[in-house]
mmCIF file of N, CA and C in Angstrom:
data_model
loop_
_atom_site.group_PDB
_atom_site.id
_atom_site.type_symbol
_atom_site.label_atom_id
_atom_site.label_comp_id
_atom_site.label_asym_id
_atom_site.label_seq_id
_atom_site.Cartn_x
_atom_site.Cartn_y
_atom_site.Cartn_z
ATOM 1 N N MET A 6 -8.292 -24.851 6.905
ATOM 2 C CA MET A 6 -8.723 -26.213 7.013
ATOM 3 C C MET A 6 -9.461 -26.640 5.750
ATOM 4 N N LEU A 7 -10.288 -25.760 5.194
ATOM 5 C CA LEU A 7 -11.006 -26.108 3.967
ATOM 6 C C LEU A 7 -10.053 -26.354 2.808
ATOM 7 N N ALA A 8 -9.014 -25.533 2.706
ATOM 8 C CA ALA A 8 -8.048 -25.715 1.622
ATOM 9 C C ALA A 8 -7.337 -27.053 1.765
ATOM 10 N N ARG A 9 -6.994 -27.413 2.974
ATOM 11 C CA ARG A 9 -6.308 -28.691 3.190
ATOM 12 C C ARG A 9 -7.235 -29.855 2.845
ATOM 13 N N MET A 10 -8.487 -29.775 3.259
ATOM 14 C CA MET A 10 -9.431 -30.864 3.013
ATOM 15 C C MET A 10 -9.801 -30.984 1.539
ATOM 16 N N SER A 11 -9.938 -29.856 0.855
ATOM 17 C CA SER A 11 -10.399 -29.878 -0.538
ATOM 18 C C SER A 11 -9.264 -29.970 -1.547
ATOM 19 N N GLY A 12 -8.049 -29.586 -1.130
ATOM 20 C CA GLY A 12 -6.933 -29.562 -2.070
ATOM 21 C C GLY A 12 -6.971 -28.346 -2.983
ATOM 22 N N ALA A 13 -7.783 -27.355 -2.637
ATOM 23 C CA ALA A 13 -7.914 -26.149 -3.463
ATOM 24 C C ALA A 13 -6.665 -25.281 -3.371
ATOM 25 N N CYS A 14 -6.421 -24.509 -4.418
ATOM 26 C CA CYS A 14 -5.336 -23.524 -4.402
ATOM 27 C C CYS A 14 -5.774 -22.329 -3.561
ATOM 28 N N LEU A 15 -4.815 -21.659 -2.945
ATOM 29 C CA LEU A 15 -5.085 -20.440 -2.190
ATOM 30 C C LEU A 15 -4.629 -19.253 -3.020
ATOM 31 N N VAL A 16 -5.429 -18.201 -3.041
ATOM 32 C CA VAL A 16 -5.072 -16.987 -3.778
ATOM 33 C C VAL A 16 -4.898 -15.862 -2.767
ATOM 34 N N PRO A 17 -3.642 -15.513 -2.435
ATOM 35 C CA PRO A 17 -3.414 -14.414 -1.496
ATOM 36 C C PRO A 17 -3.869 -13.086 -2.113
ATOM 37 N N PHE A 18 -4.542 -12.259 -1.314
ATOM 38 C CA PHE A 18 -5.001 -10.969 -1.825
ATOM 39 C C PHE A 18 -5.016 -9.935 -0.719
ATOM 40 N N VAL A 19 -5.008 -8.674 -1.157
ATOM 41 C CA VAL A 19 -5.119 -7.541 -0.246
ATOM 42 C C VAL A 19 -6.184 -6.619 -0.813
ATOM 43 N N PRO A 20 -7.234 -6.307 -0.045
ATOM 44 C CA PRO A 20 -8.209 -5.325 -0.518
ATOM 45 C C PRO A 20 -7.675 -3.918 -0.270
ATOM 46 N N ARG A 21 -7.874 -3.028 -1.233
ATOM 47 C CA ARG A 21 -7.419 -1.641 -1.082
ATOM 48 C C ARG A 21 -8.568 -0.716 -1.460
ATOM 49 N N ARG A 22 -8.866 0.229 -0.592
ATOM 50 C CA ARG A 22 -9.948 1.183 -0.861
ATOM 51 C C ARG A 22 -9.539 2.098 -1.996
ATOM 52 N N LYS A 23 -10.457 2.333 -2.928
ATOM 53 C CA LYS A 23 -10.179 3.221 -4.055
ATOM 54 C C LYS A 23 -10.022 4.655 -3.551
ATOM 55 N N PRO A 24 -9.184 5.450 -4.240
ATOM 56 C CA PRO A 24 -8.927 6.822 -3.786
ATOM 57 C C PRO A 24 -10.194 7.668 -3.629
ATOM 58 N N ASP A 25 -11.209 7.427 -4.477
ATOM 59 C CA ASP A 25 -12.435 8.223 -4.372
ATOM 60 C C ASP A 25 -13.368 7.700 -3.279
ATOM 61 N N GLY A 26 -12.967 6.602 -2.618
ATOM 62 C CA GLY A 26 -13.777 6.048 -1.545
ATOM 63 C C GLY A 26 -14.960 5.236 -2.026
ATOM 64 N N LYS A 27 -15.065 5.024 -3.327
ATOM 65 C CA LYS A 27 -16.211 4.300 -3.888
ATOM 66 C C LYS A 27 -15.807 2.887 -4.286
ATOM 67 N N GLY A 28 -15.687 2.038 -3.309
ATOM 68 C CA GLY A 28 -15.380 0.644 -3.581
ATOM 69 C C GLY A 28 -13.947 0.275 -3.257
ATOM 70 N N TYR A 29 -13.602 -0.928 -3.644
ATOM 71 C CA TYR A 29 -12.292 -1.492 -3.338
ATOM 72 C C TYR A 29 -11.651 -2.084 -4.584
ATOM 73 N N GLN A 30 -10.341 -2.182 -4.536
ATOM 74 C CA GLN A 30 -9.571 -2.854 -5.569
ATOM 75 C C GLN A 30 -8.922 -4.057 -4.884
ATOM 76 N N LEU A 31 -8.974 -5.228 -5.524
ATOM 77 C CA LEU A 31 -8.301 -6.399 -4.975
ATOM 78 C C LEU A 31 -6.964 -6.565 -5.665
ATOM 79 N N ILE A 32 -5.917 -6.673 -4.886
ATOM 80 C CA ILE A 32 -4.581 -6.919 -5.412
ATOM 81 C C ILE A 32 -4.295 -8.379 -5.112
ATOM 82 N N MET A 33 -4.162 -9.182 -6.169
ATOM 83 C CA MET A 33 -3.997 -10.620 -5.992
ATOM 84 C C MET A 33 -2.616 -11.080 -6.422
ATOM 85 N N LEU A 34 -2.077 -12.001 -5.658
ATOM 86 C CA LEU A 34 -0.816 -12.653 -5.988
ATOM 87 C C LEU A 34 -1.120 -13.965 -6.696
ATOM 88 N N PRO A 35 -0.128 -14.568 -7.317
ATOM 89 C CA PRO A 35 -0.360 -15.858 -7.972
ATOM 90 C C PRO A 35 -0.853 -16.909 -6.970
ATOM 91 N N PRO A 36 -1.664 -17.842 -7.445
ATOM 92 C CA PRO A 36 -2.187 -18.883 -6.549
ATOM 93 C C PRO A 36 -1.083 -19.743 -5.945
ATOM 94 N N GLU A 37 -1.316 -20.147 -4.724
ATOM 95 C CA GLU A 37 -0.434 -21.090 -4.026
ATOM 96 C C GLU A 37 -1.161 -22.437 -4.065
ATOM 97 N N CYS A 38 -0.699 -23.352 -4.905
ATOM 98 C CA CYS A 38 -1.422 -24.617 -5.071
ATOM 99 C C CYS A 38 -0.927 -25.749 -4.180
ATOM 100 N N SER A 39 0.181 -25.546 -3.518
ATOM 101 C CA SER A 39 0.634 -26.597 -2.593
ATOM 102 C C SER A 39 1.320 -25.989 -1.370
ATOM 103 N N PRO A 40 0.643 -25.040 -0.693
ATOM 104 C CA PRO A 40 1.261 -24.463 0.502
ATOM 105 C C PRO A 40 1.266 -25.490 1.637
ATOM 106 N N PRO A 41 2.250 -25.414 2.524
ATOM 107 C CA PRO A 41 2.257 -26.327 3.670
ATOM 108 C C PRO A 41 1.179 -25.905 4.671
ATOM 109 N N LEU A 42 0.189 -26.734 4.864
ATOM 110 C CA LEU A 42 -0.931 -26.405 5.752
ATOM 111 C C LEU A 42 -1.050 -27.420 6.886
ATOM 112 N N ASP A 43 0.079 -27.784 7.460
ATOM 113 C CA ASP A 43 0.087 -28.844 8.463
ATOM 114 C C ASP A 43 -0.482 -28.428 9.819
ATOM 115 N N ASP A 44 -0.205 -27.192 10.234
ATOM 116 C CA ASP A 44 -0.645 -26.755 11.554
ATOM 117 C C ASP A 44 -0.803 -25.240 11.560
ATOM 118 N N ALA A 45 -1.327 -24.707 12.660
ATOM 119 C CA ALA A 45 -1.615 -23.275 12.754
ATOM 120 C C ALA A 45 -0.360 -22.424 12.615
ATOM 121 N N GLU A 46 0.751 -22.854 13.198
ATOM 122 C CA GLU A 46 1.993 -22.078 13.122
ATOM 123 C C GLU A 46 2.501 -22.002 11.686
ATOM 124 N N THR A 47 2.455 -23.108 10.977
ATOM 125 C CA THR A 47 2.880 -23.118 9.574
ATOM 126 C C THR A 47 1.950 -22.244 8.741
ATOM 127 N N ASN A 48 0.655 -22.321 8.995
ATOM 128 C CA ASN A 48 -0.311 -21.482 8.281
ATOM 129 C C ASN A 48 -0.001 -20.004 8.485
ATOM 130 N N ARG A 49 0.328 -19.627 9.724
ATOM 131 C CA ARG A 49 0.647 -18.227 10.025
ATOM 132 C C ARG A 49 1.877 -17.785 9.245
ATOM 133 N N ARG A 50 2.906 -18.634 9.201
ATOM 134 C CA ARG A 50 4.124 -18.282 8.466
ATOM 135 C C ARG A 50 3.854 -18.113 6.975
ATOM 136 N N VAL A 51 3.055 -18.996 6.397
ATOM 137 C CA VAL A 51 2.712 -18.889 4.970
ATOM 138 C C VAL A 51 1.974 -17.578 4.716
ATOM 139 N N ASP A 52 1.045 -17.230 5.608
ATOM 140 C CA ASP A 52 0.289 -15.990 5.470
ATOM 141 C C ASP A 52 1.206 -14.774 5.563
ATOM 142 N N GLU A 53 2.138 -14.775 6.508
ATOM 143 C CA GLU A 53 3.081 -13.661 6.645
ATOM 144 C C GLU A 53 3.978 -13.534 5.419
ATOM 145 N N GLN A 54 4.420 -14.653 4.884
ATOM 146 C CA GLN A 54 5.276 -14.618 3.698
ATOM 147 C C GLN A 54 4.531 -14.025 2.511
ATOM 148 N N SER A 55 3.249 -14.344 2.374
ATOM 149 C CA SER A 55 2.454 -13.764 1.289
ATOM 150 C C SER A 55 2.356 -12.255 1.454
ATOM 151 N N GLY A 56 2.145 -11.804 2.699
ATOM 152 C CA GLY A 56 2.053 -10.372 2.958
ATOM 153 C C GLY A 56 3.348 -9.644 2.691
ATOM 154 N N ARG A 57 4.472 -10.296 2.941
ATOM 155 C CA ARG A 57 5.770 -9.660 2.710
ATOM 156 C C ARG A 57 6.084 -9.505 1.228
ATOM 157 N N LYS A 58 5.377 -10.222 0.375
ATOM 158 C CA LYS A 58 5.623 -10.119 -1.059
ATOM 159 C C LYS A 58 5.104 -8.797 -1.620
ATOM 160 N N MET A 59 4.347 -8.087 -0.819
ATOM 161 C CA MET A 59 3.809 -6.801 -1.270
ATOM 162 C C MET A 59 4.458 -5.678 -0.480
ATOM 163 N N HIS A 60 4.783 -4.632 -1.170
ATOM 164 C CA HIS A 60 5.365 -3.463 -0.525
ATOM 165 C C HIS A 60 4.534 -2.261 -0.942
ATOM 166 N N HIS A 61 4.054 -1.517 0.018
ATOM 167 C CA HIS A 61 3.241 -0.335 -0.268
ATOM 168 C C HIS A 61 4.079 0.910 0.001
ATOM 169 N N ASP A 62 4.000 1.865 -0.887
ATOM 170 C CA ASP A 62 4.671 3.131 -0.609
ATOM 171 C C ASP A 62 3.609 4.211 -0.388
ATOM 172 N N GLY A 63 4.016 5.418 -0.117
ATOM 173 C CA GLY A 63 3.089 6.487 0.221
ATOM 174 C C GLY A 63 2.279 7.037 -0.938
ATOM 175 N N THR A 64 2.523 6.579 -2.165
ATOM 176 C CA THR A 64 1.811 7.128 -3.320
ATOM 177 C C THR A 64 0.680 6.229 -3.786
ATOM 178 N N ARG A 65 0.289 5.290 -2.961
ATOM 179 C CA ARG A 65 -0.756 4.325 -3.281
ATOM 180 C C ARG A 65 -0.339 3.321 -4.352
ATOM 181 N N ALA A 66 0.929 3.328 -4.722
ATOM 182 C CA ALA A 66 1.415 2.326 -5.670
ATOM 183 C C ALA A 66 1.647 1.022 -4.917
ATOM 184 N N VAL A 67 1.472 -0.075 -5.601
ATOM 185 C CA VAL A 67 1.697 -1.385 -5.000
ATOM 186 C C VAL A 67 2.707 -2.124 -5.851
ATOM 187 N N TYR A 68 3.714 -2.648 -5.209
ATOM 188 C CA TYR A 68 4.746 -3.401 -5.906
ATOM 189 C C TYR A 68 4.664 -4.851 -5.452
ATOM 190 N N VAL A 69 4.594 -5.756 -6.389
ATOM 191 C CA VAL A 69 4.549 -7.176 -6.066
ATOM 192 C C VAL A 69 5.912 -7.766 -6.377
ATOM 193 N N VAL A 70 6.519 -8.382 -5.391
ATOM 194 C CA VAL A 70 7.831 -8.992 -5.556
ATOM 195 C C VAL A 70 7.620 -10.438 -5.977
ATOM 196 N N THR A 71 8.136 -10.797 -7.137
ATOM 197 C CA THR A 71 7.991 -12.168 -7.616
ATOM 198 C C THR A 71 9.340 -12.861 -7.560
ATOM 199 N N PRO A 72 9.343 -14.146 -7.311
ATOM 200 C CA PRO A 72 10.624 -14.859 -7.260
ATOM 201 C C PRO A 72 11.272 -14.906 -8.636
ATOM 202 N N SER A 73 12.591 -14.862 -8.671
ATOM 203 C CA SER A 73 13.280 -14.944 -9.957
ATOM 204 C C SER A 73 13.215 -16.374 -10.464
ATOM 205 N N LEU A 74 13.163 -16.513 -11.766
ATOM 206 C CA LEU A 74 13.046 -17.851 -12.365
ATOM 207 C C LEU A 74 14.390 -18.473 -12.591
#
């Protein structure tokens, strides 16, 4: 609701605990400056789509899938 009211960009991120257990690393995707924020269902779909852009494998590597230009 705040993003819709303010017109701010949204920055999707995933926090990941560091291997030594001392803190976190933030993995951020590019900002979404005009996501559809009309209702709760649309918000949920946008959030799920952001999560699907990341793929985690068993070696703690993170791959970010970016759209082709």
